[in-house]
PDB file of C-alpha atoms and ligand atoms in Angstrom:
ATOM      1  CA  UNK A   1       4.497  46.038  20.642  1.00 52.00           C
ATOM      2  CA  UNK A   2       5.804  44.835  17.114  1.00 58.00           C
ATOM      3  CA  UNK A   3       6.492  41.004  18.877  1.00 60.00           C
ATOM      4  CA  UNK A   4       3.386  41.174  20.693  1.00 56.00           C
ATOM      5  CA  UNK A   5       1.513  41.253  17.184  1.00 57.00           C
ATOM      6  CA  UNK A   6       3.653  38.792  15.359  1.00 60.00           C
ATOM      7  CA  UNK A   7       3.027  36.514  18.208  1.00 56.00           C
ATOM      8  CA  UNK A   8      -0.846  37.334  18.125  1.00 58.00           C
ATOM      9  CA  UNK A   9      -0.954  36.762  14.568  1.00 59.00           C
ATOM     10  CA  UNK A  10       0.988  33.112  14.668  1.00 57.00           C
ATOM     11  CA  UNK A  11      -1.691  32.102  17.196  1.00 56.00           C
ATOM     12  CA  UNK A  12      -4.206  33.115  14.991  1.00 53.00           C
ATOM     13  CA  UNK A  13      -2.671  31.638  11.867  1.00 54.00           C
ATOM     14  CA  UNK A  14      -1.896  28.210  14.303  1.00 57.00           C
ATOM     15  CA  UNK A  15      -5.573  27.956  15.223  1.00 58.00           C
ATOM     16  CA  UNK A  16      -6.348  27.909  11.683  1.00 56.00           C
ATOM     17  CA  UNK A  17      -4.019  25.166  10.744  1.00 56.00           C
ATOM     18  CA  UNK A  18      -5.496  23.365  13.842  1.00 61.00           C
ATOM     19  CA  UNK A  19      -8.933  23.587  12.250  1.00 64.00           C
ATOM     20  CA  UNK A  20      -8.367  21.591   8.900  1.00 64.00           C
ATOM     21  CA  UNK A  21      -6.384  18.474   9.647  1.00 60.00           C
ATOM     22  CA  UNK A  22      -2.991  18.067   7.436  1.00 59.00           C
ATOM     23  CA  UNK A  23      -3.466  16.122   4.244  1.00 54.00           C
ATOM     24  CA  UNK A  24      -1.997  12.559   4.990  1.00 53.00           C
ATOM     25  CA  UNK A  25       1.681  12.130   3.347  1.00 89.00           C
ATOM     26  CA  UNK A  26       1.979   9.317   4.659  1.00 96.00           C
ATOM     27  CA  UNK A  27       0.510   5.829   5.666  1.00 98.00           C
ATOM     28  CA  UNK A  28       1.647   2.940   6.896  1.00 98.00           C
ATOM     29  CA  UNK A  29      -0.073  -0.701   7.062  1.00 98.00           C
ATOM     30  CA  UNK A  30       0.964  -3.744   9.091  1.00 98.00           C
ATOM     31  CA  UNK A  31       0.407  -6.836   7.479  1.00 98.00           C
ATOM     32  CA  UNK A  32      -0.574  -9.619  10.110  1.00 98.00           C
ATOM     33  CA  UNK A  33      -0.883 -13.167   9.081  1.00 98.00           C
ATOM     34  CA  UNK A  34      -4.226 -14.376   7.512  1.00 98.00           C
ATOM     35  CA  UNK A  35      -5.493 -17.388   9.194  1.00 98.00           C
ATOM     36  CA  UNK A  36      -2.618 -20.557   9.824  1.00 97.00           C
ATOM     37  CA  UNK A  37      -0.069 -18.524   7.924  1.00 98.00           C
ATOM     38  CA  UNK A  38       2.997 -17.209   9.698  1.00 98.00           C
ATOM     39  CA  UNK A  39       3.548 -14.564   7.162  1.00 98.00           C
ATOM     40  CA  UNK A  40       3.612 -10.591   8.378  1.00 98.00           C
ATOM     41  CA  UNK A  41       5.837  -7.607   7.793  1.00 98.00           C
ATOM     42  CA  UNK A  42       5.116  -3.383   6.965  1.00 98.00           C
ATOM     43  CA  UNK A  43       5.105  -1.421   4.218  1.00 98.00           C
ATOM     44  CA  UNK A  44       4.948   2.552   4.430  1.00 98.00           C
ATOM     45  CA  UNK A  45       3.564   5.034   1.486  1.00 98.00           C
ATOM     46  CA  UNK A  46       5.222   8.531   1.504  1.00 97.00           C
ATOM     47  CA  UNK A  47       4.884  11.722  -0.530  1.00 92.00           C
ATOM     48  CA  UNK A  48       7.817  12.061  -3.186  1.00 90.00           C
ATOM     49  CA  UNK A  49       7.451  15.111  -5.425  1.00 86.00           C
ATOM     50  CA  UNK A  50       4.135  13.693  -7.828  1.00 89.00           C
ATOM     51  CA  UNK A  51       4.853   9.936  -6.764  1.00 96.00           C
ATOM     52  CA  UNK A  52       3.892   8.015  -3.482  1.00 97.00           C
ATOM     53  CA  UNK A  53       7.357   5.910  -2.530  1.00 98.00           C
ATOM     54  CA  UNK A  54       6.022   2.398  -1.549  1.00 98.00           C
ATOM     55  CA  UNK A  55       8.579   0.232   0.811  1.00 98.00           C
ATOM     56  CA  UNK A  56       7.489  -2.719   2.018  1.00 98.00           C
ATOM     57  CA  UNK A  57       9.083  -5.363   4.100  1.00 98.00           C
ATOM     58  CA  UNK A  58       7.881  -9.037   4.761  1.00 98.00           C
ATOM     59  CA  UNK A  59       8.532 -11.879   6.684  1.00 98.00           C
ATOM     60  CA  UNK A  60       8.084 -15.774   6.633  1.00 98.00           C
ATOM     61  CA  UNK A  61       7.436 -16.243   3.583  1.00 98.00           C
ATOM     62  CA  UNK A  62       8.570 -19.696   1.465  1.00 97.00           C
ATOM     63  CA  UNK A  63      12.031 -19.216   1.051  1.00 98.00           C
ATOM     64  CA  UNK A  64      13.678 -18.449  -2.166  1.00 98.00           C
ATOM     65  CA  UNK A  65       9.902 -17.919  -3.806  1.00 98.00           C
ATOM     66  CA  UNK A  66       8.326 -15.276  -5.287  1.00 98.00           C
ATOM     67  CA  UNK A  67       4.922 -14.293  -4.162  1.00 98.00           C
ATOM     68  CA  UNK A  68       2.136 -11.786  -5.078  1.00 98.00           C
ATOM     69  CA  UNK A  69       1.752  -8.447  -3.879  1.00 98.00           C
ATOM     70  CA  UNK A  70      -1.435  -6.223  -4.514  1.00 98.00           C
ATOM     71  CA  UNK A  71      -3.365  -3.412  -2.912  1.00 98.00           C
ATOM     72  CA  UNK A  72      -6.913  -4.924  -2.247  1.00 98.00           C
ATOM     73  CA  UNK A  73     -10.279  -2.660  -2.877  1.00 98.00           C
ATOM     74  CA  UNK A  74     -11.212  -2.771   1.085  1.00 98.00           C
ATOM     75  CA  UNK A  75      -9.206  -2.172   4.022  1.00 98.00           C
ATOM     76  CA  UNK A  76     -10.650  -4.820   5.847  1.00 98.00           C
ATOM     77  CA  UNK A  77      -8.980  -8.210   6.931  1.00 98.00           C
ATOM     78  CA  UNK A  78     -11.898  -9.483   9.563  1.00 98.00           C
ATOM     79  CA  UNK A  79     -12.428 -12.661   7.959  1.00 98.00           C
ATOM     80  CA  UNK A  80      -9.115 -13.993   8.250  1.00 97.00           C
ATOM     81  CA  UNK A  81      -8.039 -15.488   4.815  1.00 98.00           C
ATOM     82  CA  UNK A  82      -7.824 -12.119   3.650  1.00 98.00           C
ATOM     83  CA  UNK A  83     -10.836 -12.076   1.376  1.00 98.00           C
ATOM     84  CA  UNK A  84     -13.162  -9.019   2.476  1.00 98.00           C
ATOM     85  CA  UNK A  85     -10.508  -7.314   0.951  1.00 98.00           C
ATOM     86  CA  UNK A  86     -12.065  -7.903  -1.901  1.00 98.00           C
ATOM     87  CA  UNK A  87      -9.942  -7.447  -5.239  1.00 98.00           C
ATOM     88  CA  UNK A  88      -7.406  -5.281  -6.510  1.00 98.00           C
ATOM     89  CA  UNK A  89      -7.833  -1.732  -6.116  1.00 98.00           C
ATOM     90  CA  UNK A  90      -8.563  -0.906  -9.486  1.00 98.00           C
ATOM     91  CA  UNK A  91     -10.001   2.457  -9.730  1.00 98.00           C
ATOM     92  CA  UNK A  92      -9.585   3.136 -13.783  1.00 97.00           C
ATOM     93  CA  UNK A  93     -11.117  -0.303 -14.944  1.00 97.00           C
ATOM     94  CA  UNK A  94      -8.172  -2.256 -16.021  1.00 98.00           C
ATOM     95  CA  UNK A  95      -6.940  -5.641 -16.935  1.00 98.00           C
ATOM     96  CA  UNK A  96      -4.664  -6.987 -14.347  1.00 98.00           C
ATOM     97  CA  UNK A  97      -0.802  -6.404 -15.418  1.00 97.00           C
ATOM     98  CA  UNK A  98       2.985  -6.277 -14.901  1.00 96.00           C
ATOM     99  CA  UNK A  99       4.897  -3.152 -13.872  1.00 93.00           C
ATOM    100  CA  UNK A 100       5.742  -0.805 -16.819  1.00 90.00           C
ATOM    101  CA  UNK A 101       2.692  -1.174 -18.358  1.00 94.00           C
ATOM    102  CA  UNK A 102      -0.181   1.403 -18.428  1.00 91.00           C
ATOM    103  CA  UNK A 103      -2.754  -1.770 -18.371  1.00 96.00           C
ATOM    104  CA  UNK A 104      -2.671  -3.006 -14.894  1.00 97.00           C
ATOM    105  CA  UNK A 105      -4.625  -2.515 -11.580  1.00 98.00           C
ATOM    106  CA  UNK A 106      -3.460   0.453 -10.027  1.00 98.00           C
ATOM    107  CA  UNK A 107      -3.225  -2.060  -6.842  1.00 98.00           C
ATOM    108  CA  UNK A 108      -0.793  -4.445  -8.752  1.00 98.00           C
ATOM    109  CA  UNK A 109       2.804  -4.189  -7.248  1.00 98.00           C
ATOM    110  CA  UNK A 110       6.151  -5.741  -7.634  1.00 97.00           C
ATOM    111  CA  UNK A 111       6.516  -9.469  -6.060  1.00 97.00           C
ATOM    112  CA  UNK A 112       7.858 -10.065  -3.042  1.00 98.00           C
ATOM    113  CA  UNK A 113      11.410 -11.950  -3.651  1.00 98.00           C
ATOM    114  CA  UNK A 114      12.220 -14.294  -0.509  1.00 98.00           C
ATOM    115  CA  UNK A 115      15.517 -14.846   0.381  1.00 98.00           C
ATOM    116  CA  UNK A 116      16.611 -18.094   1.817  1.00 98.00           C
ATOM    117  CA  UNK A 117      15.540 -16.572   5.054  1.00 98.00           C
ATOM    118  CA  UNK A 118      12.308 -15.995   4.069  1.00 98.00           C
ATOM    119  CA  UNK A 119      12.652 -12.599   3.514  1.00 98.00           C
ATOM    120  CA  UNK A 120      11.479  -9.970   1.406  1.00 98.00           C
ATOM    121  CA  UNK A 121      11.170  -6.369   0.515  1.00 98.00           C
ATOM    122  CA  UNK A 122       9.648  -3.988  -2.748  1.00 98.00           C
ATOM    123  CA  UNK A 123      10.826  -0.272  -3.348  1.00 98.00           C
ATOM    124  CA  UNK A 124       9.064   1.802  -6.148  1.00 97.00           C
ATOM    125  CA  UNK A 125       7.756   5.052  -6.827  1.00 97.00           C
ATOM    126  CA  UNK A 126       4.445   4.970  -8.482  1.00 97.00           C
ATOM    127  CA  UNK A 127       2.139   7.720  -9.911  1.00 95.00           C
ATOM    128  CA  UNK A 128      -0.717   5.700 -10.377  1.00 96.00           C
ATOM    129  CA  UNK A 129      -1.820   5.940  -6.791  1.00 97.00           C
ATOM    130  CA  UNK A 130      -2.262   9.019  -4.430  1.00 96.00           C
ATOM    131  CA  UNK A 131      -2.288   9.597  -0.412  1.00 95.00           C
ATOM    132  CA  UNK A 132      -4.420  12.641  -1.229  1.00 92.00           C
ATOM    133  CA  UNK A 133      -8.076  12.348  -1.680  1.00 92.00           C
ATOM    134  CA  UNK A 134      -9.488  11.426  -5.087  1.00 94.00           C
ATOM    135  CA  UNK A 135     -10.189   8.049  -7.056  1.00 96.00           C
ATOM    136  CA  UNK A 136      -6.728   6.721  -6.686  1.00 97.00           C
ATOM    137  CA  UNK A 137      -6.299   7.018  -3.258  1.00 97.00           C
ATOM    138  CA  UNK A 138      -5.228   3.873  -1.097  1.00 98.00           C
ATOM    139  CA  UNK A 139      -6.010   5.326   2.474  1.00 97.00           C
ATOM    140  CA  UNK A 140      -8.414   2.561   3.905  1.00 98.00           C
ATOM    141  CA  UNK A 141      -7.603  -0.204   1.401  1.00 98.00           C
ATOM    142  CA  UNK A 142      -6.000  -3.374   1.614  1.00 98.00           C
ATOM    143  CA  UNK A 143      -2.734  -4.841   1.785  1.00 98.00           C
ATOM    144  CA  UNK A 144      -1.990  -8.382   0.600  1.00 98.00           C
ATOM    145  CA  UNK A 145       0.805 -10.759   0.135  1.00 98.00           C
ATOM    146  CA  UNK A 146      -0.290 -13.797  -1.682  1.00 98.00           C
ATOM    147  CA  UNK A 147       1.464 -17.354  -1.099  1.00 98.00           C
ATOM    148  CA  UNK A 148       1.991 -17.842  -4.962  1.00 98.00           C
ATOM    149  CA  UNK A 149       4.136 -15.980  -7.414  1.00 98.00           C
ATOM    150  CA  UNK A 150       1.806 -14.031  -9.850  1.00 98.00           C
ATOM    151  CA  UNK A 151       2.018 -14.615 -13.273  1.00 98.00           C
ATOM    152  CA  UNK A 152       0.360 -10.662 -14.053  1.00 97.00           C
ATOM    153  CA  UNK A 153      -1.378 -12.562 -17.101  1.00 96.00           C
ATOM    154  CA  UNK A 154      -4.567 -13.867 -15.663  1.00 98.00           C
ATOM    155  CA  UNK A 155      -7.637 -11.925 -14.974  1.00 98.00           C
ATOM    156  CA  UNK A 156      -8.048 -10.639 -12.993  1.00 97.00           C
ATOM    157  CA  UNK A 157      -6.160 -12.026  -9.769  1.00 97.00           C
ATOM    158  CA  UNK A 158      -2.339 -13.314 -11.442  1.00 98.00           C
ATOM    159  CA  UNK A 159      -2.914 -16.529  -9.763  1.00 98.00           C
ATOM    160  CA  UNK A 160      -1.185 -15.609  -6.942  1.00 98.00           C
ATOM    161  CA  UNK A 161      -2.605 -17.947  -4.305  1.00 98.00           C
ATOM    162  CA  UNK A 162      -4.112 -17.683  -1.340  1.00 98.00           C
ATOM    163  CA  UNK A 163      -3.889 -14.571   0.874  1.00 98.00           C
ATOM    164  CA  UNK A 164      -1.198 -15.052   3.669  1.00 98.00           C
ATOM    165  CA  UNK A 165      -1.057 -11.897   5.310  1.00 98.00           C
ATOM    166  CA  UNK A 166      -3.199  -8.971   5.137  1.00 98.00           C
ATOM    167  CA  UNK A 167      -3.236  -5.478   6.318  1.00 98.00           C
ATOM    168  CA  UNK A 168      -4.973  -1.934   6.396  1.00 98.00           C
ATOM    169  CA  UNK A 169      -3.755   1.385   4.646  1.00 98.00           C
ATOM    170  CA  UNK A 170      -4.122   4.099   7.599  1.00 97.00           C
ATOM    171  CA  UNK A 171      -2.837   7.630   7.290  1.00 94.00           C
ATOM    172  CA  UNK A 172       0.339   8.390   9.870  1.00 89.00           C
TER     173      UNK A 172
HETATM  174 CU1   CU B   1      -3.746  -9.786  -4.137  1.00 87.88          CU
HETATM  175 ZN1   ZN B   2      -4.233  -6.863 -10.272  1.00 87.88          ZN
END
């Protein structure tokens, strides 16, 4: 009798997880090359205590280069050189920046360092973005690695190039 309930109450308790779908804790995005470029790669975003742990990895890029990495305002690569992505996700209004500093586009990540292989991959925890709903979220922006270093001085792009391979921030 005792079992019988327990197991009627997890059912009931199941169906009610079942009814609000789990917060996303993760999302992944595929970068595919933009348009002549040979450039692609993946980068994941998980849930780490308060931060969201960003790895990314890329391939065929110009070796031994450095090369711009942002988040992009829209997750949307459809005209092929990467630009309906718009710029960088920048939900608080600031300058373009470096890492470290507290004035910089929330989308505005490490560079991608190529090896001579052409190569590359960024690990950071970061605060200023979220995988939970609100202004800072990235689910459903862009992805984009840039063919140029960026020099996180000018506004508000870093001069890093043209976009060689973009990609979409989805949930999963
Ligand atoms: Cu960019
Ligand atoms: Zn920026």
């Amino acid at each position: 009798m005792k079992s019988l309930f327990a197991f009627a109450a997890a059912t009931i308790l199941l169906a009610a997880c079942q009814t609000t779908p789990p917060e996303p804790l993760r999302a992944t995005a595929q970068l595919q090359p933009t348009k002549g470029n040979k450039t692609f790669g993946e980068a994941t975003f998980e849930q780490v205590g308060d931060k969201v742990r960003v790895v990314v990895f890329v391939q065929g890029l110009k070796p031994g280069q450095e090369h711009g990495l942002h988040i992009h305002e829209v997750g949307d690569c459809s005209s092929g050189d990467g630009m309906s992505t718009k710029g960088h996700f920048n939900p608080f209004g600031k300058p373009h920046g470096p890492q470290g500093s507290a004035e910089r586009h929330a989308g505005d990540l490490p560079a991608l360092k190529a090896n001579k292989a052409g190569r590359a991959n960024v690990q950071i925890d970061l605060d200023i973005i979220t995988l939970t709903p609100g202004p800072a979220s990235i689910i459903g922006r862009g992805l984009i690695a840039h063919a140029d270093p960026d020099d996180y001085k000018t506004q508000p792009t870093g001069n890093a190039g043209a976009r060689i391979a973009c990609g979409v921030i989805q949930p999963g």
